[in-house]
Each structure stands twice: as structure tokens, then as C-alpha cells.
């Protein structure tokens, strides 16, 4: 997605060969118009897949997921990383390893909102090691829901998540794939190869 | 806002005289079309206030804030409740007491994205004791930003937050104000009195 690549090139800050900071439009400050364009692109890519619901994870997945949900006309459910006072019964949970923080977090959704009647589109802001996406796929499986695919805003193509998911037969649609952050600069995979 | 009141009346679950669960459209599952209508209403109420940016807090504030940002044509910044690996320099922080959980959390925004040039609209999903809104106002003050007002999706009118903010001269625009959750049912304040 050209508009997204240009935004990453102009505003993204490469902090190391592993870390890209996109806090000016995606992870902390949010550019709503770009989120709308991202939602339109996800909608275009999954328009024939009978999606009934979008599943994402708090917090940075919510903005692109809600825009996609608006355009596709389906509700959005976001998995929670912490227990909520008013959300305790009928939880479906999965463990998510964080390689950067060396921790394991439990993520949860209510079984009221993800069921065996659903065909899910899983959306997240980043795909790196794939642990968050695997956790959401785990939750979908436990709920008996179908998953049409995983929509990612930015995939770090030099980490293993994309390969891991695609090898499992999961359809992954990444709107930008970064093959390298070497020399302080993001190098993108060609658009034709981003599927 | 009539559409919101109807949604609360039909889907909200009153768990006690203090707790209203709106997980089917706002706090866990999100109804994107309702969020769009909420964004339009915030936009209408603040259209003459020179808003340059919307400030909210993860996670449930993000969806209504991003829709308002899209319609108003301004960026959205969400305060973080936890430290982020890639977000450490130039933080502006405030403490937020949680009465329900008896804890104090630090919330933070980057000083890159909230500055003395900004006129902010603060948006949040709920207003109860007002601690989150006070934390966001504290951050705005530390950044030297102006605040045009606070936009709330659901105000619990029987708790003290709204009174506290209004007594400090803060303009609070709540799209639905609940005066009571007695008898297992939400009783709304009349529309004309919700400002």
C-alpha cells in the first residue's frame, strides 16, 4: 500500500535494526485519515470472504480494526491484555509470549462475542514474531470460529512471524512489509510480493 | 444522544447500582457505525472551538476518539497506561487513581504530540469518578496545551466526576448521562440537561 509506505518512509524512525517507531501515526498518535485508507484496503482484500466480525487486540490494533469494521459493516472485538472488573464470565484466553519484554501475557475475549457462527478477520498493527497473531488464532480456534485471514498494517519481513503463519496455511495480508531496517532506513518488499 | 440511549437501554447490562456493562458495543465488542455517529455528535458540539488534536486514553477511548478525529480532520493521541519499549523519552505523565481497583496508575503521552500549540478535545468512553479525565487534564496542563472541553460517551451522573470537572470550569459534553442504575435499569437525564 503505497500511501502507507510513504508515511513510514517519511515519519517512521528507525531506532535499531529491529525497532521501527511509528508513534506519529499508528501506535501513539493516530492519523485517522490513514486509518480510513487502511480500513478500505483491508475491506478490498477480504470483501469476498464472508467476514462476520473483526478480531484485534488492544491497544494499537483498535484504530485500523474499527475503520475496517465501519467499511465492511461488521462489529469489532478487541482482546484484552488485562482482566477487566466487569468482564469475568465465559472468557476465552490464550498466552502470548513477548520476545522483547521476555514475558508471557494472557489475552482474553468474551465467548459472547466470538462464536462458532463467526468468520473472522484478525487485524493487528504489527507482525514481528507472530505471537499476538498466534494468540488470536488460538482464541478463534477455541471459540470454534473460522478465520478468513490475518490483516497486518506493518509486517517486519525479517522476523519470523509472517513465515510461521503462512507455513501454517494462514492467509496473511500485510499492507507494508519491511525487509530490512539496516542503515537507519526501512527497505520495503515490492508490492507484488507482499501477499 | 437518542441513538446512544436506545443502545444502552437495549444492550447495556446493569450488574449493580454502580456497574453498567456495555461490552457489546463500546468496551470489548465495538459497533463501528455507532462510533461514527458518536464522532459526528462530538464534532457537532465542538466544531467552533478550534480543536487541533484529540486526546484520549487506551483502550476504550480509542474507537470514539478516532471516529471524531476522522470527522473533525485532526489527529488523535492516546495516553498509555503502561511504559512502552519504544516510547521513553520526553514523556509527560500523570497519576490516575482507580477507585474500583484501589490502585494508582501512571498514564503518559509523548511531549512530541501534545504541545502548547494545541487546543485539545479530551474524549473518553466513561466518566465516573473523573480520575482519568483529571489525569488527561493534568497532562494537557503540563504540556501547556489549551483544553476546549471533555467529550464523554457515557457519564454516570450519580458519581462525582462530572460535578468535579464542571465545578473546575471544565466544559463537559456527555452524550448520555445516567442518573441511576437502581432496579436493574438505566435512568437517563433528559437530553436538554446533559450539558
mmCIF file of C-alpha atoms in Angstrom:
data_model
loop_
_atom_site.group_PDB
_atom_site.id
_atom_site.type_symbol
_atom_site.label_atom_id
_atom_site.label_comp_id
_atom_site.label_asym_id
_atom_site.label_seq_id
_atom_site.Cartn_x
_atom_site.Cartn_y
_atom_site.Cartn_z
ATOM 1 C CA UNK A 1 0.000 0.000 0.000
ATOM 2 C CA UNK A 2 1.832 2.978 -1.376
ATOM 3 C CA UNK A 3 0.336 5.644 0.898
ATOM 4 C CA UNK A 4 1.369 3.635 3.955
ATOM 5 C CA UNK A 5 4.911 3.002 2.660
ATOM 6 C CA UNK A 6 5.321 6.729 2.049
ATOM 7 C CA UNK A 7 4.109 7.521 5.554
ATOM 8 C CA UNK A 8 6.549 5.010 7.068
ATOM 9 C CA UNK A 9 9.393 6.392 4.927
ATOM 10 C CA UNK A 10 8.676 10.000 5.879
ATOM 11 C CA UNK A 11 7.643 9.684 9.544
ATOM 12 C CA UNK A 12 8.892 6.315 10.785
ATOM 13 C CA UNK A 13 12.022 6.418 12.930
ATOM 14 C CA UNK A 14 14.434 3.523 12.712
ATOM 15 C CA UNK A 15 15.825 3.119 16.243
ATOM 16 C CA UNK A 16 17.874 -0.014 15.520
ATOM 17 C CA UNK A 17 17.993 -2.858 13.011
ATOM 18 C CA UNK A 18 14.973 -4.339 14.824
ATOM 19 C CA UNK A 19 12.959 -1.374 16.025
ATOM 20 C CA UNK A 20 10.821 0.934 13.900
ATOM 21 C CA UNK A 21 8.958 3.674 15.726
ATOM 22 C CA UNK A 22 5.713 4.766 14.080
ATOM 23 C CA UNK A 23 4.328 6.644 17.051
ATOM 24 C CA UNK A 24 3.393 9.668 14.970
ATOM 25 C CA UNK A 25 0.574 7.958 13.066
ATOM 26 C CA UNK A 26 -0.147 4.439 14.376
ATOM 27 C CA UNK A 27 0.994 3.481 17.888
ATOM 28 C CA UNK A 28 0.523 6.595 19.981
ATOM 29 C CA UNK A 29 -0.620 9.464 17.812
ATOM 30 C CA UNK A 30 -3.102 8.159 15.234
ATOM 31 C CA UNK A 31 -3.758 9.562 11.756
ATOM 32 C CA UNK A 32 -7.494 8.884 11.305
ATOM 33 C CA UNK A 33 -7.469 9.508 7.531
ATOM 34 C CA UNK A 34 -4.665 6.989 7.056
ATOM 35 C CA UNK A 35 -6.577 4.525 9.262
ATOM 36 C CA UNK A 36 -9.585 5.002 6.976
ATOM 37 C CA UNK A 37 -7.451 4.245 3.905
ATOM 38 C CA UNK A 38 -6.051 1.180 5.691
ATOM 39 C CA UNK A 39 -9.589 0.051 6.537
ATOM 40 C CA UNK A 40 -10.576 0.452 2.888
ATOM 41 C CA UNK A 41 -7.612 -1.637 1.773
ATOM 42 C CA UNK A 42 -8.395 -4.455 4.242
ATOM 43 C CA UNK A 43 -12.018 -4.305 3.107
ATOM 44 C CA UNK A 44 -10.964 -4.595 -0.544
ATOM 45 C CA UNK A 45 -8.717 -7.575 0.140
ATOM 46 C CA UNK A 46 -11.303 -9.501 2.167
ATOM 47 C CA UNK A 47 -14.553 -8.374 0.528
ATOM 48 C CA UNK A 48 -15.396 -11.847 -0.868
ATOM 49 C CA UNK A 49 -14.612 -13.817 2.273
ATOM 50 C CA UNK A 50 -17.894 -13.560 4.159
ATOM 51 C CA UNK A 51 -16.327 -11.833 7.173
ATOM 52 C CA UNK A 52 -18.815 -11.545 10.061
ATOM 53 C CA UNK A 53 -16.508 -9.970 12.623
ATOM 54 C CA UNK A 54 -13.077 -8.424 13.084
ATOM 55 C CA UNK A 55 -10.892 -9.599 15.961
ATOM 56 C CA UNK A 56 -7.997 -7.422 17.140
ATOM 57 C CA UNK A 57 -6.016 -6.770 20.310
ATOM 58 C CA UNK A 58 -5.697 -3.659 22.450
ATOM 59 C CA UNK A 59 -4.460 -1.004 22.004
ATOM 60 C CA UNK A 60 -2.846 -0.213 18.651
ATOM 61 C CA UNK A 61 -4.948 -2.692 16.674
ATOM 62 C CA UNK A 62 -8.179 -0.924 17.566
ATOM 63 C CA UNK A 63 -7.979 2.100 15.222
ATOM 64 C CA UNK A 64 -7.306 0.195 11.963
ATOM 65 C CA UNK A 65 -9.778 -2.541 13.007
ATOM 66 C CA UNK A 66 -12.617 -0.106 13.736
ATOM 67 C CA UNK A 67 -12.138 1.650 10.379
ATOM 68 C CA UNK A 68 -12.164 -1.710 8.583
ATOM 69 C CA UNK A 69 -15.264 -2.697 10.555
ATOM 70 C CA UNK A 70 -17.031 0.521 9.582
ATOM 71 C CA UNK A 71 -16.335 -0.005 5.902
ATOM 72 C CA UNK A 72 -17.092 -3.739 5.945
ATOM 73 C CA UNK A 73 -20.215 -3.288 8.073
ATOM 74 C CA UNK A 74 -19.183 -5.746 10.798
ATOM 75 C CA UNK A 75 -18.523 -5.432 14.543
ATOM 76 C CA UNK A 76 -15.020 -5.387 16.022
ATOM 77 C CA UNK A 77 -13.911 -7.286 19.130
ATOM 78 C CA UNK A 78 -10.658 -6.415 20.835
ATOM 79 C CA UNK A 79 -8.886 -8.952 23.017
ATOM 80 C CA UNK A 80 -7.895 -7.602 26.395
ATOM 81 C CA UNK A 81 -4.436 -7.935 27.868
ATOM 82 C CA UNK A 82 -5.582 -7.477 31.443
ATOM 83 C CA UNK A 83 -8.553 -8.749 33.397
ATOM 84 C CA UNK A 84 -11.447 -6.317 33.497
ATOM 85 C CA UNK A 85 -13.600 -5.846 36.565
ATOM 86 C CA UNK A 86 -16.825 -6.203 34.610
ATOM 87 C CA UNK A 87 -15.641 -8.924 32.234
ATOM 88 C CA UNK A 88 -15.040 -12.205 34.011
ATOM 89 C CA UNK A 89 -17.507 -14.904 32.913
ATOM 90 C CA UNK A 90 -17.134 -17.071 29.833
ATOM 91 C CA UNK A 91 -13.681 -15.847 28.895
ATOM 92 C CA UNK A 92 -11.667 -17.490 26.128
ATOM 93 C CA UNK A 93 -7.953 -16.969 26.792
ATOM 94 C CA UNK A 94 -4.584 -17.604 25.180
ATOM 95 C CA UNK A 95 -0.993 -16.991 26.195
ATOM 96 C CA UNK A 96 1.155 -14.554 24.245
ATOM 97 C CA UNK A 97 4.920 -14.557 24.631
ATOM 98 C CA UNK A 98 6.694 -11.226 24.281
ATOM 99 C CA UNK A 99 10.236 -11.698 22.988
ATOM 100 C CA UNK A 100 11.147 -8.061 23.550
ATOM 101 C CA UNK A 101 9.913 -7.951 27.137
ATOM 102 C CA UNK A 102 10.616 -11.621 27.984
ATOM 103 C CA UNK A 103 7.161 -12.034 29.495
ATOM 104 C CA UNK A 104 4.049 -14.121 28.908
ATOM 105 C CA UNK A 105 0.716 -12.318 28.857
ATOM 106 C CA UNK A 106 -2.738 -13.814 28.857
ATOM 107 C CA UNK A 107 -5.130 -12.267 26.357
ATOM 108 C CA UNK A 108 -8.860 -12.835 26.565
ATOM 109 C CA UNK A 109 -12.121 -12.323 24.752
ATOM 110 C CA UNK A 110 -15.655 -12.963 25.898
ATOM 111 C CA UNK A 111 -17.240 -16.100 24.478
ATOM 112 C CA UNK A 112 -20.367 -13.984 23.958
ATOM 113 C CA UNK A 113 -18.725 -12.144 21.069
ATOM 114 C CA UNK A 114 -16.619 -14.707 19.230
ATOM 115 C CA UNK A 115 -18.532 -17.888 18.400
ATOM 116 C CA UNK A 116 -18.660 -20.821 16.002
ATOM 117 C CA UNK A 117 -21.002 -18.771 13.786
ATOM 118 C CA UNK A 118 -18.226 -16.282 13.020
ATOM 119 C CA UNK A 119 -15.869 -15.943 10.086
ATOM 120 C CA UNK A 120 -13.147 -13.710 11.468
ATOM 121 C CA UNK A 121 -10.704 -11.262 10.006
ATOM 122 C CA UNK A 122 -7.872 -10.843 12.511
ATOM 123 C CA UNK A 123 -6.276 -7.378 12.347
ATOM 124 C CA UNK A 124 -3.180 -6.085 14.116
ATOM 125 C CA UNK A 125 -0.828 -3.142 13.734
ATOM 126 C CA UNK A 126 2.470 -5.065 13.639
ATOM 127 C CA UNK A 127 3.582 -8.580 12.751
ATOM 128 C CA UNK A 128 7.034 -9.419 14.107
ATOM 129 C CA UNK A 129 7.455 -12.782 15.838
ATOM 130 C CA UNK A 130 3.789 -13.530 15.294
ATOM 131 C CA UNK A 131 2.966 -14.272 18.901
ATOM 132 C CA UNK A 132 -0.004 -11.905 19.151
ATOM 133 C CA UNK A 133 -1.478 -13.239 15.888
ATOM 134 C CA UNK A 134 -0.963 -16.828 17.077
ATOM 135 C CA UNK A 135 -2.731 -15.954 20.338
ATOM 136 C CA UNK A 136 -5.698 -14.509 18.434
ATOM 137 C CA UNK A 137 -5.787 -17.586 16.142
ATOM 138 C CA UNK A 138 -5.725 -19.753 19.266
ATOM 139 C CA UNK A 139 -8.716 -17.862 20.677
ATOM 140 C CA UNK A 140 -10.578 -18.177 17.367
ATOM 141 C CA UNK A 141 -9.906 -21.935 17.386
ATOM 142 C CA UNK A 142 -11.130 -22.338 20.954
ATOM 143 C CA UNK A 143 -14.304 -20.439 20.049
ATOM 144 C CA UNK A 144 -14.829 -22.681 17.018
ATOM 145 C CA UNK A 145 -14.789 -19.657 14.718
ATOM 146 C CA UNK A 146 -13.445 -19.717 11.147
ATOM 147 C CA UNK A 147 -10.595 -17.374 10.261
ATOM 148 C CA UNK A 148 -10.526 -15.954 6.730
ATOM 149 C CA UNK A 149 -7.131 -14.386 7.262
ATOM 150 C CA UNK A 150 -4.880 -12.031 9.154
ATOM 151 C CA UNK A 151 -4.602 -8.377 8.108
ATOM 152 C CA UNK A 152 -1.455 -6.605 9.243
ATOM 153 C CA UNK A 153 -0.594 -2.926 8.882
ATOM 154 C CA UNK A 154 3.212 -3.330 9.059
ATOM 155 C CA UNK A 155 5.000 -6.673 8.808
ATOM 156 C CA UNK A 156 8.635 -6.933 9.780
ATOM 157 C CA UNK A 157 9.562 -9.328 6.992
ATOM 158 C CA UNK A 158 12.960 -10.018 8.527
ATOM 159 C CA UNK A 159 11.363 -11.568 11.612
ATOM 160 C CA UNK A 160 9.703 -14.975 11.678
ATOM 161 C CA UNK A 161 6.004 -14.246 12.281
ATOM 162 C CA UNK A 162 4.890 -13.966 8.655
ATOM 163 C CA UNK A 163 6.740 -17.125 7.628
ATOM 164 C CA UNK A 164 5.377 -19.021 10.640
ATOM 165 C CA UNK A 165 1.769 -18.095 9.896
ATOM 166 C CA UNK A 166 1.981 -18.678 6.136
ATOM 167 C CA UNK A 167 3.587 -22.087 6.678
ATOM 168 C CA UNK A 168 0.575 -22.993 8.808
ATOM 169 C CA UNK A 169 -1.645 -22.132 5.847
ATOM 170 C CA UNK A 170 -2.902 -18.869 7.307
ATOM 171 C CA UNK A 171 -3.640 -16.181 4.725
ATOM 172 C CA UNK A 172 -1.669 -13.102 5.767
ATOM 173 C CA UNK A 173 -2.303 -9.749 4.089
ATOM 174 C CA UNK A 174 0.271 -7.174 5.138
ATOM 175 C CA UNK A 175 -0.178 -3.646 3.823
ATOM 176 C CA UNK A 176 3.558 -2.947 4.104
ATOM 177 C CA UNK A 177 6.346 -5.483 4.514
ATOM 178 C CA UNK A 178 9.720 -4.237 5.685
ATOM 179 C CA UNK A 179 12.588 -6.475 4.616
ATOM 180 C CA UNK A 180 15.294 -4.546 6.418
ATOM 181 C CA UNK A 181 15.906 -1.709 8.847
ATOM 182 C CA UNK A 182 19.636 -1.641 8.103
ATOM 183 C CA UNK A 183 21.478 1.667 7.655
ATOM 184 C CA UNK A 184 18.779 3.552 9.569
ATOM 185 C CA UNK A 185 16.257 3.114 6.790
ATOM 186 C CA UNK A 186 13.225 0.938 6.065
ATOM 187 C CA UNK A 187 13.518 -1.155 2.903
ATOM 188 C CA UNK A 188 10.178 -2.404 1.631
ATOM 189 C CA UNK A 189 9.341 -5.625 -0.143
ATOM 190 C CA UNK A 190 7.865 -4.951 -3.601
ATOM 191 C CA UNK A 191 4.070 -4.515 -3.547
ATOM 192 C CA UNK A 192 3.511 -7.544 -5.825
ATOM 193 C CA UNK A 193 5.289 -9.730 -3.280
ATOM 194 C CA UNK A 194 3.502 -8.539 -0.148
ATOM 195 C CA UNK A 195 0.848 -11.286 -0.112
ATOM 196 C CA UNK B 1 -27.954 11.462 22.056
ATOM 197 C CA UNK B 2 -31.035 9.375 21.431
ATOM 198 C CA UNK B 3 -29.386 6.600 19.388
ATOM 199 C CA UNK B 4 -26.867 6.011 22.168
ATOM 200 C CA UNK B 5 -29.523 5.997 24.912
ATOM 201 C CA UNK B 6 -31.508 3.423 22.956
ATOM 202 C CA UNK B 7 -28.422 1.243 22.531
ATOM 203 C CA UNK B 8 -27.671 1.434 26.267
ATOM 204 C CA UNK B 9 -31.309 0.640 27.095
ATOM 205 C CA UNK B 10 -31.430 -2.356 24.753
ATOM 206 C CA UNK B 11 -27.914 -3.835 25.166
ATOM 207 C CA UNK B 12 -26.459 -2.445 28.380
ATOM 208 C CA UNK B 13 -26.471 -4.817 31.338
ATOM 209 C CA UNK B 14 -26.919 -3.355 34.804
ATOM 210 C CA UNK B 15 -24.804 -5.537 37.092
ATOM 211 C CA UNK B 16 -25.348 -3.487 40.246
ATOM 212 C CA UNK B 17 -26.363 0.036 41.259
ATOM 213 C CA UNK B 18 -22.848 1.148 40.262
ATOM 214 C CA UNK B 19 -21.872 -1.060 37.344
ATOM 215 C CA UNK B 20 -23.198 -0.847 33.792
ATOM 216 C CA UNK B 21 -21.729 -3.299 31.299
ATOM 217 C CA UNK B 22 -21.678 -2.078 27.703
ATOM 218 C CA UNK B 23 -19.294 -4.690 26.381
ATOM 219 C CA UNK B 24 -21.455 -5.451 23.364
ATOM 220 C CA UNK B 25 -20.856 -2.124 21.625
ATOM 221 C CA UNK B 26 -18.248 0.016 23.422
ATOM 222 C CA UNK B 27 -15.789 -1.648 25.823
ATOM 223 C CA UNK B 28 -14.996 -5.005 24.277
ATOM 224 C CA UNK B 29 -17.066 -5.530 21.161
ATOM 225 C CA UNK B 30 -17.303 -2.230 19.266
ATOM 226 C CA UNK B 31 -20.132 -1.095 16.987
ATOM 227 C CA UNK B 32 -18.285 0.959 14.340
ATOM 228 C CA UNK B 33 -21.440 2.632 12.968
ATOM 229 C CA UNK B 34 -22.416 3.817 16.432
ATOM 230 C CA UNK B 35 -18.846 5.066 16.952
ATOM 231 C CA UNK B 36 -19.193 7.045 13.724
ATOM 232 C CA UNK B 37 -22.458 8.608 14.954
ATOM 233 C CA UNK B 38 -20.748 9.421 18.266
ATOM 234 C CA UNK B 39 -17.838 11.003 16.396
ATOM 235 C CA UNK B 40 -20.290 13.113 14.397
ATOM 236 C CA UNK B 41 -22.003 14.291 17.569
ATOM 237 C CA UNK B 42 -18.699 15.273 19.237
ATOM 238 C CA UNK B 43 -17.723 17.053 16.028
ATOM 239 C CA UNK B 44 -21.013 18.977 16.001
ATOM 240 C CA UNK B 45 -20.637 20.045 19.622
ATOM 241 C CA UNK B 46 -17.031 21.226 19.260
ATOM 242 C CA UNK B 47 -16.977 22.442 15.662
ATOM 243 C CA UNK B 48 -16.429 26.108 16.590
ATOM 244 C CA UNK B 49 -13.707 25.519 19.184
ATOM 245 C CA UNK B 50 -10.599 25.394 17.025
ATOM 246 C CA UNK B 51 -9.688 21.857 18.082
ATOM 247 C CA UNK B 52 -6.228 20.859 16.789
ATOM 248 C CA UNK B 53 -5.999 17.439 18.396
ATOM 249 C CA UNK B 54 -7.995 14.848 20.303
ATOM 250 C CA UNK B 55 -6.515 13.341 23.463
ATOM 251 C CA UNK B 56 -7.866 10.055 24.810
ATOM 252 C CA UNK B 57 -6.688 7.073 26.857
ATOM 253 C CA UNK B 58 -6.277 3.409 25.936
ATOM 254 C CA UNK B 59 -8.181 1.265 25.276
ATOM 255 C CA UNK B 60 -11.902 2.018 25.143
ATOM 256 C CA UNK B 61 -11.457 5.719 24.365
ATOM 257 C CA UNK B 62 -9.684 4.997 21.094
ATOM 258 C CA UNK B 63 -12.652 3.986 18.903
ATOM 259 C CA UNK B 64 -14.874 7.034 19.587
ATOM 260 C CA UNK B 65 -11.826 9.335 19.513
ATOM 261 C CA UNK B 66 -10.596 8.081 16.132
ATOM 262 C CA UNK B 67 -14.044 8.496 14.576
ATOM 263 C CA UNK B 68 -14.285 12.037 15.962
ATOM 264 C CA UNK B 69 -10.762 12.731 14.653
ATOM 265 C CA UNK B 70 -11.698 11.486 11.197
ATOM 266 C CA UNK B 71 -14.759 13.722 11.008
ATOM 267 C CA UNK B 72 -13.028 16.758 12.548
ATOM 268 C CA UNK B 73 -9.876 16.285 10.460
ATOM 269 C CA UNK B 74 -7.464 16.225 13.416
ATOM 270 C CA UNK B 75 -5.010 13.636 14.798
ATOM 271 C CA UNK B 76 -5.729 11.580 17.883
ATOM 272 C CA UNK B 77 -3.255 10.862 20.681
ATOM 273 C CA UNK B 78 -3.945 8.116 23.189
ATOM 274 C CA UNK B 79 -2.310 8.178 26.612
ATOM 275 C CA UNK B 80 -0.667 4.909 27.546
ATOM 276 C CA UNK B 81 -1.246 3.127 30.831
ATOM 277 C CA UNK B 82 1.994 1.158 30.659
ATOM 278 C CA UNK B 83 5.505 2.034 29.612
ATOM 279 C CA UNK B 84 6.307 1.143 26.014
ATOM 280 C CA UNK B 85 9.663 -0.177 24.904
ATOM 281 C CA UNK B 86 9.912 2.313 22.064
ATOM 282 C CA UNK B 87 8.369 5.254 23.890
ATOM 283 C CA UNK B 88 10.572 6.508 26.694
ATOM 284 C CA UNK B 89 11.957 9.978 26.018
ATOM 285 C CA UNK B 90 10.119 13.229 26.683
ATOM 286 C CA UNK B 91 7.140 11.657 28.410
ATOM 287 C CA UNK B 92 4.506 13.758 30.140
ATOM 288 C CA UNK B 93 2.878 11.734 32.916
ATOM 289 C CA UNK B 94 0.069 11.962 35.439
ATOM 290 C CA UNK B 95 -1.240 9.684 38.175
ATOM 291 C CA UNK B 96 -4.721 8.230 37.916
ATOM 292 C CA UNK B 97 -6.415 6.709 40.947
ATOM 293 C CA UNK B 98 -8.770 3.807 40.349
ATOM 294 C CA UNK B 99 -11.480 3.669 42.998
ATOM 295 C CA UNK B 100 -12.770 0.310 41.806
ATOM 296 C CA UNK B 101 -9.375 -1.368 41.797
ATOM 297 C CA UNK B 102 -7.813 0.663 44.651
ATOM 298 C CA UNK B 103 -4.681 1.303 42.614
ATOM 299 C CA UNK B 104 -2.777 4.265 41.217
ATOM 300 C CA UNK B 105 -1.677 4.083 37.579
ATOM 301 C CA UNK B 106 0.647 6.396 35.759
ATOM 302 C CA UNK B 107 -0.567 7.480 32.345
ATOM 303 C CA UNK B 108 1.766 9.073 29.818
ATOM 304 C CA UNK B 109 1.897 10.836 26.490
ATOM 305 C CA UNK B 110 4.872 11.871 24.425
ATOM 306 C CA UNK B 111 5.687 15.573 24.575
ATOM 307 C CA UNK B 112 6.211 15.355 20.802
ATOM 308 C CA UNK B 113 2.472 15.047 20.233
ATOM 309 C CA UNK B 114 0.814 17.282 22.820
ATOM 310 C CA UNK B 115 2.264 20.783 22.904
ATOM 311 C CA UNK B 116 1.486 24.381 23.815
ATOM 312 C CA UNK B 117 0.298 24.914 20.222
ATOM 313 C CA UNK B 118 -2.610 22.542 20.746
ATOM 314 C CA UNK B 119 -6.253 23.127 21.565
ATOM 315 C CA UNK B 120 -7.397 19.748 22.798
ATOM 316 C CA UNK B 121 -10.661 17.899 22.901
ATOM 317 C CA UNK B 122 -10.358 15.186 25.552
ATOM 318 C CA UNK B 123 -12.526 12.135 24.790
ATOM 319 C CA UNK B 124 -13.222 9.108 26.949
ATOM 320 C CA UNK B 125 -15.776 6.306 26.991
ATOM 321 C CA UNK B 126 -16.916 6.668 30.618
ATOM 322 C CA UNK B 127 -16.989 9.414 33.229
ATOM 323 C CA UNK B 128 -17.474 8.087 36.755
ATOM 324 C CA UNK B 129 -15.202 9.476 39.467
ATOM 325 C CA UNK B 130 -13.431 11.607 36.907
ATOM 326 C CA UNK B 131 -9.926 10.394 37.679
ATOM 327 C CA UNK B 132 -8.987 9.521 34.097
ATOM 328 C CA UNK B 133 -10.278 12.874 32.809
ATOM 329 C CA UNK B 134 -8.403 14.704 35.577
ATOM 330 C CA UNK B 135 -5.236 12.813 34.604
ATOM 331 C CA UNK B 136 -5.650 13.831 30.971
ATOM 332 C CA UNK B 137 -6.318 17.453 32.004
ATOM 333 C CA UNK B 138 -3.178 17.292 34.154
ATOM 334 C CA UNK B 139 -1.152 16.111 31.153
ATOM 335 C CA UNK B 140 -2.633 18.860 28.961
ATOM 336 C CA UNK B 141 -1.680 21.430 31.603
ATOM 337 C CA UNK B 142 1.880 20.137 31.884
ATOM 338 C CA UNK B 143 2.194 20.317 28.085
ATOM 339 C CA UNK B 144 0.899 23.887 28.108
ATOM 340 C CA UNK B 145 -1.960 22.911 25.798
ATOM 341 C CA UNK B 146 -5.408 24.511 25.867
ATOM 342 C CA UNK B 147 -8.419 22.293 26.518
ATOM 343 C CA UNK B 148 -11.692 23.192 24.795
ATOM 344 C CA UNK B 149 -13.595 20.551 26.685
ATOM 345 C CA UNK B 150 -14.127 16.961 27.631
ATOM 346 C CA UNK B 151 -16.341 14.715 25.482
ATOM 347 C CA UNK B 152 -17.746 11.648 27.229
ATOM 348 C CA UNK B 153 -19.740 8.810 25.725
ATOM 349 C CA UNK B 154 -21.467 7.705 28.953
ATOM 350 C CA UNK B 155 -21.456 9.741 32.158
ATOM 351 C CA UNK B 156 -22.535 8.142 35.405
ATOM 352 C CA UNK B 157 -24.347 11.188 36.705
ATOM 353 C CA UNK B 158 -24.718 9.665 40.177
ATOM 354 C CA UNK B 159 -20.947 9.628 40.654
ATOM 355 C CA UNK B 160 -18.848 12.700 41.319
ATOM 356 C CA UNK B 161 -16.671 13.106 38.207
ATOM 357 C CA UNK B 162 -18.992 15.327 36.175
ATOM 358 C CA UNK B 163 -19.681 17.637 39.120
ATOM 359 C CA UNK B 164 -15.964 17.818 39.970
ATOM 360 C CA UNK B 165 -14.960 18.781 36.421
ATOM 361 C CA UNK B 166 -17.789 21.270 35.874
ATOM 362 C CA UNK B 167 -17.036 22.981 39.209
ATOM 363 C CA UNK B 168 -13.480 23.486 37.961
ATOM 364 C CA UNK B 169 -14.914 25.287 34.929
ATOM 365 C CA UNK B 170 -14.249 22.436 32.523
ATOM 366 C CA UNK B 171 -16.783 22.141 29.716
ATOM 367 C CA UNK B 172 -18.090 18.563 29.795
ATOM 368 C CA UNK B 173 -20.212 17.226 26.943
ATOM 369 C CA UNK B 174 -21.645 13.823 27.768
ATOM 370 C CA UNK B 175 -23.645 12.077 25.057
ATOM 371 C CA UNK B 176 -25.637 10.106 27.633
ATOM 372 C CA UNK B 177 -25.922 10.808 31.354
ATOM 373 C CA UNK B 178 -27.228 8.061 33.592
ATOM 374 C CA UNK B 179 -28.793 9.342 36.789
ATOM 375 C CA UNK B 180 -29.469 5.957 38.313
ATOM 376 C CA UNK B 181 -28.893 2.256 37.843
ATOM 377 C CA UNK B 182 -31.467 1.342 40.502
ATOM 378 C CA UNK B 183 -33.917 -1.526 39.921
ATOM 379 C CA UNK B 184 -31.659 -3.093 37.294
ATOM 380 C CA UNK B 185 -32.332 -0.312 34.815
ATOM 381 C CA UNK B 186 -30.540 2.774 33.487
ATOM 382 C CA UNK B 187 -32.433 6.021 34.033
ATOM 383 C CA UNK B 188 -31.236 8.824 31.779
ATOM 384 C CA UNK B 189 -31.052 12.523 32.470
ATOM 385 C CA UNK B 190 -33.182 14.493 29.994
ATOM 386 C CA UNK B 191 -31.307 15.454 26.802
ATOM 387 C CA UNK B 192 -31.720 19.201 27.449
ATOM 388 C CA UNK B 193 -29.908 18.781 30.753
ATOM 389 C CA UNK B 194 -26.936 16.731 29.578
ATOM 390 C CA UNK B 195 -24.550 19.652 29.040
#
